[in-house]
mmCIF file with all atom_site columns, C-alpha atoms in Angstrom:
data_model
loop_
_atom_site.group_PDB
_atom_site.id
_atom_site.type_symbol
_atom_site.label_atom_id
_atom_site.label_alt_id
_atom_site.label_comp_id
_atom_site.label_asym_id
_atom_site.label_entity_id
_atom_site.label_seq_id
_atom_site.pdbx_PDB_ins_code
_atom_site.Cartn_x
_atom_site.Cartn_y
_atom_site.Cartn_z
_atom_site.occupancy
_atom_site.B_iso_or_equiv
_atom_site.pdbx_formal_charge
_atom_site.auth_seq_id
_atom_site.auth_comp_id
_atom_site.auth_asym_id
_atom_site.auth_atom_id
_atom_site.pdbx_PDB_model_num
ATOM 1   C CA . UNK D 1 1   ? -7.507  -7.142  -6.059  1.00 0.00 ? 201 UNK D CA 1
ATOM 2   C CA . UNK D 1 2   ? -4.446  -4.939  -6.078  1.00 0.00 ? 202 UNK D CA 1
ATOM 3   C CA . UNK D 1 3   ? -4.407  -1.277  -6.941  1.00 0.00 ? 203 UNK D CA 1
ATOM 4   C CA . UNK D 1 4   ? -1.783  1.167   -8.175  1.00 0.00 ? 204 UNK D CA 1
ATOM 5   C CA . UNK D 1 5   ? -2.169  4.934   -8.054  1.00 0.00 ? 205 UNK D CA 1
ATOM 6   C CA . UNK D 1 6   ? 0.293   7.228   -9.813  1.00 0.00 ? 206 UNK D CA 1
ATOM 7   C CA . UNK D 1 7   ? 0.937   10.854  -8.937  1.00 0.00 ? 207 UNK D CA 1
ATOM 8   C CA . UNK D 1 8   ? 3.387   13.596  -9.822  1.00 0.00 ? 208 UNK D CA 1
ATOM 9   C CA . UNK D 1 9   ? 2.637   14.133  -13.480 1.00 0.00 ? 209 UNK D CA 1
ATOM 10  C CA . UNK D 1 10  ? 2.384   17.564  -15.035 1.00 0.00 ? 210 UNK D CA 1
ATOM 11  C CA . UNK D 1 11  ? 3.820   20.100  -17.453 1.00 0.00 ? 211 UNK D CA 1
ATOM 12  C CA . UNK D 1 12  ? 7.587   20.586  -17.499 1.00 0.00 ? 212 UNK D CA 1
ATOM 13  C CA . UNK D 1 13  ? 9.928   22.486  -19.777 1.00 0.00 ? 213 UNK D CA 1
ATOM 14  C CA . UNK D 1 14  ? 12.459  20.686  -21.959 1.00 0.00 ? 214 UNK D CA 1
ATOM 15  C CA . UNK D 1 15  ? 15.540  19.904  -19.918 1.00 0.00 ? 215 UNK D CA 1
ATOM 16  C CA . UNK D 1 16  ? 13.537  19.873  -16.707 1.00 0.00 ? 216 UNK D CA 1
ATOM 17  C CA . UNK D 1 17  ? 12.927  17.186  -14.117 1.00 0.00 ? 217 UNK D CA 1
ATOM 18  C CA . UNK D 1 18  ? 9.919   15.461  -12.620 1.00 0.00 ? 218 UNK D CA 1
ATOM 19  C CA . UNK D 1 19  ? 9.376   12.613  -10.175 1.00 0.00 ? 219 UNK D CA 1
ATOM 20  C CA . UNK D 1 20  ? 6.496   10.205  -10.505 1.00 0.00 ? 220 UNK D CA 1
ATOM 21  C CA . UNK D 1 21  ? 5.257   8.183   -7.551  1.00 0.00 ? 221 UNK D CA 1
ATOM 22  C CA . UNK D 1 22  ? 3.110   5.074   -7.533  1.00 0.00 ? 222 UNK D CA 1
ATOM 23  C CA . UNK D 1 23  ? 1.346   3.932   -4.386  1.00 0.00 ? 223 UNK D CA 1
ATOM 24  C CA . UNK D 1 24  ? 0.468   0.239   -4.193  1.00 0.00 ? 224 UNK D CA 1
ATOM 25  C CA . UNK D 1 25  ? -2.218  -1.491  -2.171  1.00 0.00 ? 225 UNK D CA 1
ATOM 26  C CA . UNK D 1 26  ? -4.000  -4.831  -2.042  1.00 0.00 ? 226 UNK D CA 1
ATOM 27  C CA . UNK D 1 27  ? -0.914  -7.001  -2.588  1.00 0.00 ? 227 UNK D CA 1
ATOM 28  C CA . UNK D 1 28  ? 2.440   -7.557  -0.917  1.00 0.00 ? 228 UNK D CA 1
ATOM 29  C CA . UNK D 1 29  ? 4.401   -4.880  -2.755  1.00 0.00 ? 229 UNK D CA 1
ATOM 30  C CA . UNK D 1 30  ? 7.800   -5.991  -1.488  1.00 0.00 ? 230 UNK D CA 1
ATOM 31  C CA . UNK D 1 31  ? 7.497   -9.413  -3.148  1.00 0.00 ? 231 UNK D CA 1
ATOM 32  C CA . UNK D 1 32  ? 6.966   -8.235  -6.720  1.00 0.00 ? 232 UNK D CA 1
ATOM 33  C CA . UNK D 1 33  ? 9.144   -6.600  -9.334  1.00 0.00 ? 233 UNK D CA 1
ATOM 34  C CA . UNK D 1 34  ? 7.631   -3.402  -10.687 1.00 0.00 ? 234 UNK D CA 1
ATOM 35  C CA . UNK D 1 35  ? 7.784   -1.524  -13.964 1.00 0.00 ? 235 UNK D CA 1
ATOM 36  C CA . UNK D 1 36  ? 6.988   1.693   -15.748 1.00 0.00 ? 236 UNK D CA 1
ATOM 37  C CA . UNK D 1 37  ? 5.388   1.650   -19.203 1.00 0.00 ? 237 UNK D CA 1
ATOM 38  C CA . UNK D 1 38  ? 4.497   4.771   -21.173 1.00 0.00 ? 238 UNK D CA 1
ATOM 39  C CA . UNK D 1 39  ? 2.193   5.695   -24.007 1.00 0.00 ? 239 UNK D CA 1
ATOM 40  C CA . UNK D 1 40  ? 2.641   8.819   -26.098 1.00 0.00 ? 240 UNK D CA 1
ATOM 41  C CA . UNK D 1 41  ? -0.603  10.507  -27.208 1.00 0.00 ? 241 UNK D CA 1
ATOM 42  C CA . UNK D 1 42  ? -2.281  8.398   -29.870 1.00 0.00 ? 242 UNK D CA 1
ATOM 43  C CA . UNK D 1 43  ? 0.606   5.917   -29.917 1.00 0.00 ? 243 UNK D CA 1
ATOM 44  C CA . UNK D 1 44  ? 1.348   2.419   -28.678 1.00 0.00 ? 244 UNK D CA 1
ATOM 45  C CA . UNK D 1 45  ? 2.896   1.108   -25.491 1.00 0.00 ? 245 UNK D CA 1
ATOM 46  C CA . UNK D 1 46  ? 6.589   1.526   -24.713 1.00 0.00 ? 246 UNK D CA 1
ATOM 47  C CA . UNK D 1 47  ? 8.455   -0.197  -21.915 1.00 0.00 ? 247 UNK D CA 1
ATOM 48  C CA . UNK D 1 48  ? 10.433  2.291   -19.813 1.00 0.00 ? 248 UNK D CA 1
ATOM 49  C CA . UNK D 1 49  ? 12.018  0.646   -16.785 1.00 0.00 ? 249 UNK D CA 1
ATOM 50  C CA . UNK D 1 50  ? 11.944  -2.236  -14.334 1.00 0.00 ? 250 UNK D CA 1
ATOM 51  C CA . UNK D 1 51  ? 13.110  -2.797  -10.770 1.00 0.00 ? 251 UNK D CA 1
ATOM 52  C CA . UNK D 1 52  ? 13.570  -5.975  -8.763  1.00 0.00 ? 252 UNK D CA 1
ATOM 53  C CA . UNK D 1 53  ? 12.031  -6.661  -5.395  1.00 0.00 ? 253 UNK D CA 1
ATOM 54  C CA . UNK D 1 54  ? 14.948  -5.293  -3.385  1.00 0.00 ? 254 UNK D CA 1
ATOM 55  C CA . UNK D 1 55  ? 15.654  -2.367  -5.682  1.00 0.00 ? 255 UNK D CA 1
ATOM 56  C CA . UNK D 1 56  ? 19.112  -3.644  -6.531  1.00 0.00 ? 256 UNK D CA 1
ATOM 57  C CA . UNK D 1 57  ? 18.351  -4.834  -10.041 1.00 0.00 ? 257 UNK D CA 1
ATOM 58  C CA . UNK D 1 58  ? 17.126  -2.226  -12.490 1.00 0.00 ? 258 UNK D CA 1
ATOM 59  C CA . UNK D 1 59  ? 16.660  -2.061  -16.246 1.00 0.00 ? 259 UNK D CA 1
ATOM 60  C CA . UNK D 1 60  ? 15.979  0.806   -18.637 1.00 0.00 ? 260 UNK D CA 1
ATOM 61  C CA . UNK D 1 61  ? 14.923  1.293   -22.217 1.00 0.00 ? 261 UNK D CA 1
ATOM 62  C CA . UNK D 1 62  ? 17.693  2.794   -24.315 1.00 0.00 ? 262 UNK D CA 1
ATOM 63  C CA . UNK D 1 63  ? 15.520  5.859   -24.888 1.00 0.00 ? 263 UNK D CA 1
ATOM 64  C CA . UNK D 1 64  ? 15.639  6.826   -21.188 1.00 0.00 ? 264 UNK D CA 1
ATOM 65  C CA . UNK D 1 65  ? 18.920  5.298   -20.017 1.00 0.00 ? 265 UNK D CA 1
ATOM 66  C CA . UNK D 1 66  ? 21.067  7.830   -18.189 1.00 0.00 ? 266 UNK D CA 1
ATOM 67  C CA . UNK D 1 67  ? 18.148  10.243  -17.727 1.00 0.00 ? 267 UNK D CA 1
ATOM 68  C CA . UNK D 1 68  ? 15.577  8.284   -15.702 1.00 0.00 ? 268 UNK D CA 1
ATOM 69  C CA . UNK D 1 69  ? 16.050  6.490   -12.386 1.00 0.00 ? 269 UNK D CA 1
ATOM 70  C CA . UNK D 1 70  ? 13.631  3.907   -11.033 1.00 0.00 ? 270 UNK D CA 1
ATOM 71  C CA . UNK D 1 71  ? 13.512  3.234   -7.309  1.00 0.00 ? 271 UNK D CA 1
ATOM 72  C CA . UNK D 1 72  ? 11.218  1.835   -4.666  1.00 0.00 ? 272 UNK D CA 1
ATOM 73  C CA . UNK D 1 73  ? 10.514  2.149   -0.953  1.00 0.00 ? 273 UNK D CA 1
ATOM 74  C CA . UNK D 1 74  ? 9.097   -1.145  0.266   1.00 0.00 ? 274 UNK D CA 1
ATOM 75  C CA . UNK D 1 75  ? 8.367   0.342   3.696   1.00 0.00 ? 275 UNK D CA 1
ATOM 76  C CA . UNK D 1 76  ? 5.962   2.754   1.992   1.00 0.00 ? 276 UNK D CA 1
ATOM 77  C CA . UNK D 1 77  ? 4.686   0.403   -0.750  1.00 0.00 ? 277 UNK D CA 1
ATOM 78  C CA . UNK D 1 78  ? 5.734   3.029   -3.258  1.00 0.00 ? 278 UNK D CA 1
ATOM 79  C CA . UNK D 1 79  ? 7.481   2.997   -6.636  1.00 0.00 ? 279 UNK D CA 1
ATOM 80  C CA . UNK D 1 80  ? 9.222   6.035   -8.088  1.00 0.00 ? 280 UNK D CA 1
ATOM 81  C CA . UNK D 1 81  ? 10.481  7.280   -11.427 1.00 0.00 ? 281 UNK D CA 1
ATOM 82  C CA . UNK D 1 82  ? 12.865  10.225  -11.319 1.00 0.00 ? 282 UNK D CA 1
ATOM 83  C CA . UNK D 1 83  ? 12.975  11.801  -14.759 1.00 0.00 ? 283 UNK D CA 1
ATOM 84  C CA . UNK D 1 84  ? 15.578  14.386  -15.731 1.00 0.00 ? 284 UNK D CA 1
ATOM 85  C CA . UNK D 1 85  ? 16.797  16.056  -18.921 1.00 0.00 ? 285 UNK D CA 1
ATOM 86  C CA . UNK D 1 86  ? 13.264  15.672  -20.214 1.00 0.00 ? 286 UNK D CA 1
ATOM 87  C CA . UNK D 1 87  ? 12.590  15.949  -23.926 1.00 0.00 ? 287 UNK D CA 1
ATOM 88  C CA . UNK D 1 88  ? 9.402   16.651  -25.870 1.00 0.00 ? 288 UNK D CA 1
ATOM 89  C CA . UNK D 1 89  ? 9.422   13.006  -27.000 1.00 0.00 ? 289 UNK D CA 1
ATOM 90  C CA . UNK D 1 90  ? 9.047   11.955  -23.354 1.00 0.00 ? 290 UNK D CA 1
ATOM 91  C CA . UNK D 1 91  ? 5.519   13.368  -23.417 1.00 0.00 ? 291 UNK D CA 1
ATOM 92  C CA . UNK D 1 92  ? 3.256   10.444  -22.543 1.00 0.00 ? 292 UNK D CA 1
ATOM 93  C CA . UNK D 1 93  ? 0.988   8.809   -20.053 1.00 0.00 ? 293 UNK D CA 1
ATOM 94  C CA . UNK D 1 94  ? 3.200   6.910   -17.632 1.00 0.00 ? 294 UNK D CA 1
ATOM 95  C CA . UNK D 1 95  ? 1.778   3.718   -16.184 1.00 0.00 ? 295 UNK D CA 1
ATOM 96  C CA . UNK D 1 96  ? 3.014   1.979   -13.071 1.00 0.00 ? 296 UNK D CA 1
ATOM 97  C CA . UNK D 1 97  ? 2.579   -1.770  -13.494 1.00 0.00 ? 297 UNK D CA 1
ATOM 98  C CA . UNK D 1 98  ? 2.948   -4.858  -11.323 1.00 0.00 ? 298 UNK D CA 1
ATOM 99  C CA . UNK D 1 99  ? 5.044   -7.738  -12.536 1.00 0.00 ? 299 UNK D CA 1
ATOM 100 C CA . UNK D 1 100 ? 3.708   -11.232 -13.096 1.00 0.00 ? 300 UNK D CA 1
ATOM 101 C CA . UNK D 1 101 ? 6.764   -12.889 -14.573 1.00 0.00 ? 301 UNK D CA 1
ATOM 102 C CA . UNK D 1 102 ? 7.455   -9.931  -16.885 1.00 0.00 ? 302 UNK D CA 1
ATOM 103 C CA . UNK D 1 103 ? 3.850   -9.597  -17.960 1.00 0.00 ? 303 UNK D CA 1
ATOM 104 C CA . UNK D 1 104 ? 1.817   -6.864  -16.358 1.00 0.00 ? 304 UNK D CA 1
ATOM 105 C CA . UNK D 1 105 ? -1.275  -7.905  -14.462 1.00 0.00 ? 305 UNK D CA 1
ATOM 106 C CA . UNK D 1 106 ? -2.102  -4.723  -12.548 1.00 0.00 ? 306 UNK D CA 1
ATOM 107 C CA . UNK D 1 107 ? -1.863  -1.226  -14.059 1.00 0.00 ? 307 UNK D CA 1
ATOM 108 C CA . UNK D 1 108 ? -2.303  2.173   -12.516 1.00 0.00 ? 308 UNK D CA 1
ATOM 109 C CA . UNK D 1 109 ? -4.595  4.761   -14.052 1.00 0.00 ? 309 UNK D CA 1
ATOM 110 C CA . UNK D 1 110 ? -1.614  6.577   -15.536 1.00 0.00 ? 310 UNK D CA 1
ATOM 111 C CA . UNK D 1 111 ? 0.086   9.928   -14.968 1.00 0.00 ? 311 UNK D CA 1
ATOM 112 C CA . UNK D 1 112 ? 0.316   12.430  -17.822 1.00 0.00 ? 312 UNK D CA 1
ATOM 113 C CA . UNK D 1 113 ? 3.705   14.027  -18.380 1.00 0.00 ? 313 UNK D CA 1
ATOM 114 C CA . UNK D 1 114 ? 3.903   16.865  -20.876 1.00 0.00 ? 314 UNK D CA 1
ATOM 115 C CA . UNK D 1 115 ? 7.288   18.258  -21.896 1.00 0.00 ? 315 UNK D CA 1
ATOM 116 C CA . UNK D 1 116 ? 6.827   21.564  -23.642 1.00 0.00 ? 316 UNK D CA 1
ATOM 117 C CA . UNK D 1 117 ? 7.989   25.151  -23.513 1.00 0.00 ? 317 UNK D CA 1
ATOM 118 C CA . UNK P 2 1   ? 15.621  -5.530  -29.308 1.00 0.00 ? 29  UNK P CA 1
ATOM 119 C CA . UNK P 2 2   ? 13.031  -8.044  -30.437 1.00 0.00 ? 30  UNK P CA 1
ATOM 120 C CA . UNK P 2 3   ? 10.573  -6.386  -32.826 1.00 0.00 ? 31  UNK P CA 1
ATOM 121 C CA . UNK P 2 4   ? 6.889   -7.292  -32.652 1.00 0.00 ? 32  UNK P CA 1
ATOM 122 C CA . UNK P 2 5   ? 4.626   -6.728  -35.663 1.00 0.00 ? 33  UNK P CA 1
ATOM 123 C CA . UNK P 2 6   ? 0.855   -7.008  -35.480 1.00 0.00 ? 34  UNK P CA 1
ATOM 124 C CA . UNK P 2 7   ? -1.578  -7.423  -38.336 1.00 0.00 ? 35  UNK P CA 1
ATOM 125 C CA . UNK P 2 8   ? -3.873  -5.989  -39.297 1.00 0.00 ? 36  UNK P CA 1
ATOM 126 C CA . UNK P 2 9   ? -3.461  -2.503  -37.833 1.00 0.00 ? 37  UNK P CA 1
ATOM 127 C CA . UNK P 2 10  ? -7.220  -1.999  -38.021 1.00 0.00 ? 38  UNK P CA 1
ATOM 128 C CA . UNK P 2 11  ? -9.908  -4.650  -38.161 1.00 0.00 ? 39  UNK P CA 1
ATOM 129 C CA . UNK P 2 12  ? -13.580 -3.977  -38.845 1.00 0.00 ? 40  UNK P CA 1
ATOM 130 C CA . UNK P 2 13  ? -16.007 -6.578  -37.559 1.00 0.00 ? 41  UNK P CA 1
ATOM 131 C CA . UNK P 2 14  ? -19.538 -7.103  -36.321 1.00 0.00 ? 42  UNK P CA 1
ATOM 132 C CA . UNK P 2 15  ? -20.979 -8.476  -33.107 1.00 0.00 ? 43  UNK P CA 1
ATOM 133 C CA . UNK P 2 16  ? -20.950 -12.253 -33.272 1.00 0.00 ? 44  UNK P CA 1
ATOM 134 C CA . UNK P 2 17  ? -18.010 -12.459 -35.687 1.00 0.00 ? 45  UNK P CA 1
ATOM 135 C CA . UNK P 2 18  ? -14.987 -14.649 -35.073 1.00 0.00 ? 46  UNK P CA 1
ATOM 136 C CA . UNK P 2 19  ? -11.900 -12.467 -35.320 1.00 0.00 ? 47  UNK P CA 1
ATOM 137 C CA . UNK P 2 20  ? -8.189  -13.224 -35.362 1.00 0.00 ? 48  UNK P CA 1
ATOM 138 C CA . UNK P 2 21  ? -5.258  -10.879 -34.775 1.00 0.00 ? 49  UNK P CA 1
ATOM 139 C CA . UNK P 2 22  ? -1.718  -11.944 -35.660 1.00 0.00 ? 50  UNK P CA 1
ATOM 140 C CA . UNK P 2 23  ? 1.535   -11.013 -33.945 1.00 0.00 ? 51  UNK P CA 1
ATOM 141 C CA . UNK P 2 24  ? 4.960   -11.853 -35.378 1.00 0.00 ? 52  UNK P CA 1
ATOM 142 C CA . UNK P 2 25  ? 8.287   -11.672 -33.577 1.00 0.00 ? 53  UNK P CA 1
ATOM 143 C CA . UNK P 2 26  ? 11.573  -10.791 -35.268 1.00 0.00 ? 54  UNK P CA 1
ATOM 144 C CA . UNK P 2 27  ? 13.172  -13.850 -33.637 1.00 0.00 ? 55  UNK P CA 1
ATOM 145 C CA . UNK P 2 28  ? 11.935  -16.842 -31.738 1.00 0.00 ? 56  UNK P CA 1
ATOM 146 C CA . UNK P 2 29  ? 10.402  -16.013 -28.377 1.00 0.00 ? 57  UNK P CA 1
ATOM 147 C CA . UNK P 2 30  ? 9.213   -19.546 -27.577 1.00 0.00 ? 58  UNK P CA 1
ATOM 148 C CA . UNK P 2 31  ? 5.858   -18.984 -25.842 1.00 0.00 ? 59  UNK P CA 1
ATOM 149 C CA . UNK P 2 32  ? 6.816   -15.800 -24.020 1.00 0.00 ? 60  UNK P CA 1
ATOM 150 C CA . UNK P 2 33  ? 3.970   -13.747 -25.399 1.00 0.00 ? 61  UNK P CA 1
ATOM 151 C CA . UNK P 2 34  ? 1.121   -11.828 -23.797 1.00 0.00 ? 62  UNK P CA 1
ATOM 152 C CA . UNK P 2 35  ? -1.951  -10.048 -25.120 1.00 0.00 ? 63  UNK P CA 1
ATOM 153 C CA . UNK P 2 36  ? -3.597  -6.922  -23.702 1.00 0.00 ? 64  UNK P CA 1
ATOM 154 C CA . UNK P 2 37  ? -6.831  -5.097  -24.391 1.00 0.00 ? 65  UNK P CA 1
ATOM 155 C CA . UNK P 2 38  ? -6.990  -1.315  -24.087 1.00 0.00 ? 66  UNK P CA 1
ATOM 156 C CA . UNK P 2 39  ? -10.073 0.879   -24.245 1.00 0.00 ? 67  UNK P CA 1
ATOM 157 C CA . UNK P 2 40  ? -9.864  4.638   -24.894 1.00 0.00 ? 68  UNK P CA 1
ATOM 158 C CA . UNK P 2 41  ? -8.657  6.598   -21.890 1.00 0.00 ? 69  UNK P CA 1
ATOM 159 C CA . UNK P 2 42  ? -8.027  3.453   -19.862 1.00 0.00 ? 70  UNK P CA 1
ATOM 160 C CA . UNK P 2 43  ? -5.009  1.400   -18.910 1.00 0.00 ? 71  UNK P CA 1
ATOM 161 C CA . UNK P 2 44  ? -4.393  -1.860  -20.748 1.00 0.00 ? 72  UNK P CA 1
ATOM 162 C CA . UNK P 2 45  ? -5.796  -5.084  -19.316 1.00 0.00 ? 73  UNK P CA 1
ATOM 163 C CA . UNK P 2 46  ? -3.953  -8.413  -19.428 1.00 0.00 ? 74  UNK P CA 1
ATOM 164 C CA . UNK P 2 47  ? -5.881  -11.056 -21.381 1.00 0.00 ? 75  UNK P CA 1
ATOM 165 C CA . UNK P 2 48  ? -3.460  -13.886 -22.126 1.00 0.00 ? 76  UNK P CA 1
ATOM 166 C CA . UNK P 2 49  ? 0.072   -14.813 -21.074 1.00 0.00 ? 77  UNK P CA 1
ATOM 167 C CA . UNK P 2 50  ? 2.517   -17.502 -22.135 1.00 0.00 ? 78  UNK P CA 1
ATOM 168 C CA . UNK P 2 51  ? 0.819   -17.441 -25.534 1.00 0.00 ? 79  UNK P CA 1
ATOM 169 C CA . UNK P 2 52  ? -2.283  -19.382 -24.525 1.00 0.00 ? 80  UNK P CA 1
ATOM 170 C CA . UNK P 2 53  ? -2.981  -19.039 -20.792 1.00 0.00 ? 81  UNK P CA 1
ATOM 171 C CA . UNK P 2 54  ? -6.121  -17.056 -20.040 1.00 0.00 ? 82  UNK P CA 1
ATOM 172 C CA . UNK P 2 55  ? -5.751  -14.503 -17.249 1.00 0.00 ? 83  UNK P CA 1
ATOM 173 C CA . UNK P 2 56  ? -8.195  -14.947 -14.379 1.00 0.00 ? 84  UNK P CA 1
ATOM 174 C CA . UNK P 2 57  ? -11.520 -13.228 -15.033 1.00 0.00 ? 85  UNK P CA 1
ATOM 175 C CA . UNK P 2 58  ? -11.073 -12.964 -18.792 1.00 0.00 ? 86  UNK P CA 1
ATOM 176 C CA . UNK P 2 59  ? -14.004 -14.386 -20.791 1.00 0.00 ? 87  UNK P CA 1
ATOM 177 C CA . UNK P 2 60  ? -13.413 -17.750 -22.448 1.00 0.00 ? 88  UNK P CA 1
ATOM 178 C CA . UNK P 2 61  ? -14.265 -16.332 -25.890 1.00 0.00 ? 89  UNK P CA 1
ATOM 179 C CA . UNK P 2 62  ? -10.678 -15.027 -25.896 1.00 0.00 ? 90  UNK P CA 1
ATOM 180 C CA . UNK P 2 63  ? -7.969  -17.515 -26.802 1.00 0.00 ? 91  UNK P CA 1
ATOM 181 C CA . UNK P 2 64  ? -4.354  -17.397 -27.835 1.00 0.00 ? 92  UNK P CA 1
ATOM 182 C CA . UNK P 2 65  ? -2.102  -19.723 -29.765 1.00 0.00 ? 93  UNK P CA 1
ATOM 183 C CA . UNK P 2 66  ? 1.304   -19.958 -31.372 1.00 0.00 ? 94  UNK P CA 1
ATOM 184 C CA . UNK P 2 67  ? 4.953   -20.359 -30.526 1.00 0.00 ? 95  UNK P CA 1
ATOM 185 C CA . UNK P 2 68  ? 8.299   -19.338 -31.924 1.00 0.00 ? 96  UNK P CA 1
ATOM 186 C CA . UNK P 2 69  ? 7.663   -16.292 -34.068 1.00 0.00 ? 97  UNK P CA 1
ATOM 187 C CA . UNK P 2 70  ? 3.969   -16.382 -34.980 1.00 0.00 ? 98  UNK P CA 1
ATOM 188 C CA . UNK P 2 71  ? 1.039   -15.947 -32.610 1.00 0.00 ? 99  UNK P CA 1
ATOM 189 C CA . UNK P 2 72  ? -2.684  -15.322 -32.817 1.00 0.00 ? 100 UNK P CA 1
ATOM 190 C CA . UNK P 2 73  ? -5.362  -13.876 -30.583 1.00 0.00 ? 101 UNK P CA 1
ATOM 191 C CA . UNK P 2 74  ? -8.839  -15.122 -31.403 1.00 0.00 ? 102 UNK P CA 1
ATOM 192 C CA . UNK P 2 75  ? -12.184 -13.839 -30.185 1.00 0.00 ? 103 UNK P CA 1
ATOM 193 C CA . UNK P 2 76  ? -14.685 -16.594 -30.900 1.00 0.00 ? 104 UNK P CA 1
ATOM 194 C CA . UNK P 2 77  ? -17.854 -14.495 -30.925 1.00 0.00 ? 105 UNK P CA 1
ATOM 195 C CA . UNK P 2 78  ? -17.348 -10.749 -30.778 1.00 0.00 ? 106 UNK P CA 1
ATOM 196 C CA . UNK P 2 79  ? -19.267 -8.895  -28.073 1.00 0.00 ? 107 UNK P CA 1
ATOM 197 C CA . UNK P 2 80  ? -19.975 -5.129  -27.937 1.00 0.00 ? 108 UNK P CA 1
ATOM 198 C CA . UNK P 2 81  ? -17.492 -4.756  -25.073 1.00 0.00 ? 109 UNK P CA 1
ATOM 199 C CA . UNK P 2 82  ? -14.669 -6.184  -27.187 1.00 0.00 ? 110 UNK P CA 1
ATOM 200 C CA . UNK P 2 83  ? -14.247 -3.205  -29.504 1.00 0.00 ? 111 UNK P CA 1
ATOM 201 C CA . UNK P 2 84  ? -10.889 -1.881  -28.361 1.00 0.00 ? 112 UNK P CA 1
ATOM 202 C CA . UNK P 2 85  ? -7.209  -1.862  -29.241 1.00 0.00 ? 113 UNK P CA 1
ATOM 203 C CA . UNK P 2 86  ? -5.179  -5.020  -28.701 1.00 0.00 ? 114 UNK P CA 1
ATOM 204 C CA . UNK P 2 87  ? -1.445  -5.258  -28.093 1.00 0.00 ? 115 UNK P CA 1
ATOM 205 C CA . UNK P 2 88  ? 0.904   -8.196  -28.036 1.00 0.00 ? 116 UNK P CA 1
ATOM 206 C CA . UNK P 2 89  ? 4.032   -8.155  -25.853 1.00 0.00 ? 117 UNK P CA 1
ATOM 207 C CA . UNK P 2 90  ? 7.096   -10.375 -25.893 1.00 0.00 ? 118 UNK P CA 1
ATOM 208 C CA . UNK P 2 91  ? 8.899   -11.095 -22.655 1.00 0.00 ? 119 UNK P CA 1
ATOM 209 C CA . UNK P 2 92  ? 11.614  -13.467 -23.744 1.00 0.00 ? 120 UNK P CA 1
ATOM 210 C CA . UNK P 2 93  ? 14.116  -10.656 -23.288 1.00 0.00 ? 121 UNK P CA 1
ATOM 211 C CA . UNK P 2 94  ? 14.311  -8.580  -20.116 1.00 0.00 ? 122 UNK P CA 1
ATOM 212 C CA . UNK P 2 95  ? 13.625  -5.490  -22.196 1.00 0.00 ? 123 UNK P CA 1
ATOM 213 C CA . UNK P 2 96  ? 10.085  -6.374  -23.146 1.00 0.00 ? 124 UNK P CA 1
ATOM 214 C CA . UNK P 2 97  ? 8.605   -4.960  -26.344 1.00 0.00 ? 125 UNK P CA 1
ATOM 215 C CA . UNK P 2 98  ? 5.080   -4.439  -27.603 1.00 0.00 ? 126 UNK P CA 1
ATOM 216 C CA . UNK P 2 99  ? 3.426   -4.682  -30.973 1.00 0.00 ? 127 UNK P CA 1
ATOM 217 C CA . UNK P 2 100 ? 2.092   -1.476  -32.488 1.00 0.00 ? 128 UNK P CA 1
ATOM 218 C CA . UNK P 2 101 ? -1.503  -2.400  -31.722 1.00 0.00 ? 129 UNK P CA 1
ATOM 219 C CA . UNK P 2 102 ? -4.591  -3.578  -33.609 1.00 0.00 ? 130 UNK P CA 1
ATOM 220 C CA . UNK P 2 103 ? -7.695  -1.445  -33.402 1.00 0.00 ? 131 UNK P CA 1
ATOM 221 C CA . UNK P 2 104 ? -10.855 -3.539  -33.529 1.00 0.00 ? 132 UNK P CA 1
ATOM 222 C CA . UNK P 2 105 ? -13.689 -1.348  -34.732 1.00 0.00 ? 133 UNK P CA 1
ATOM 223 C CA . UNK P 2 106 ? -17.366 -1.726  -35.510 1.00 0.00 ? 134 UNK P CA 1
ATOM 224 C CA . UNK P 2 107 ? -18.082 -2.631  -39.119 1.00 0.00 ? 135 UNK P CA 1
#
């Protein structure tokens, strides 16, 4: 059974930056696309970004395009999300998720990001 | 983007009830639909993919059906552990989208 563990969440001021990390174990990380999905407090799920197995193919929701960068290090079994120009509306729990043909079969526990002054 | 609309937003039911949640897509998504269950403070859990395929380890009381633009998730006999929020997700397009959620609560 695979596992994903996010880290790097916290409180940041509007306009600031933060990098989330997601450490994978229990499956061959380098053979799966990976994604980030977020959930604002009391709200539903929102797709954020995706990355292919080699890191060359990426995709972003319009709401984060140009501000967030997804990347991965297959030698470290780790997924990243570099977030910049953060806005209050980016406040959410950020989940790292494993791809199963663009459905998500393994989720991390989530990392809380709060954007507030 | 493909819009996903779930109904109802809240559903009150009792243990043993048969319950159905509906998800409608703004355009045809063939069978590219998944369902997730989420409990408070926890990450979502995949229940069904490709509209009707049960994820490994998911109880058989859960079933999914539909194609095109209209889909249903059915729980045949509600158990205490099933009270949660349920989300549908389309993955026909690379930018996947979720429904707004259906909260299944105790009647």
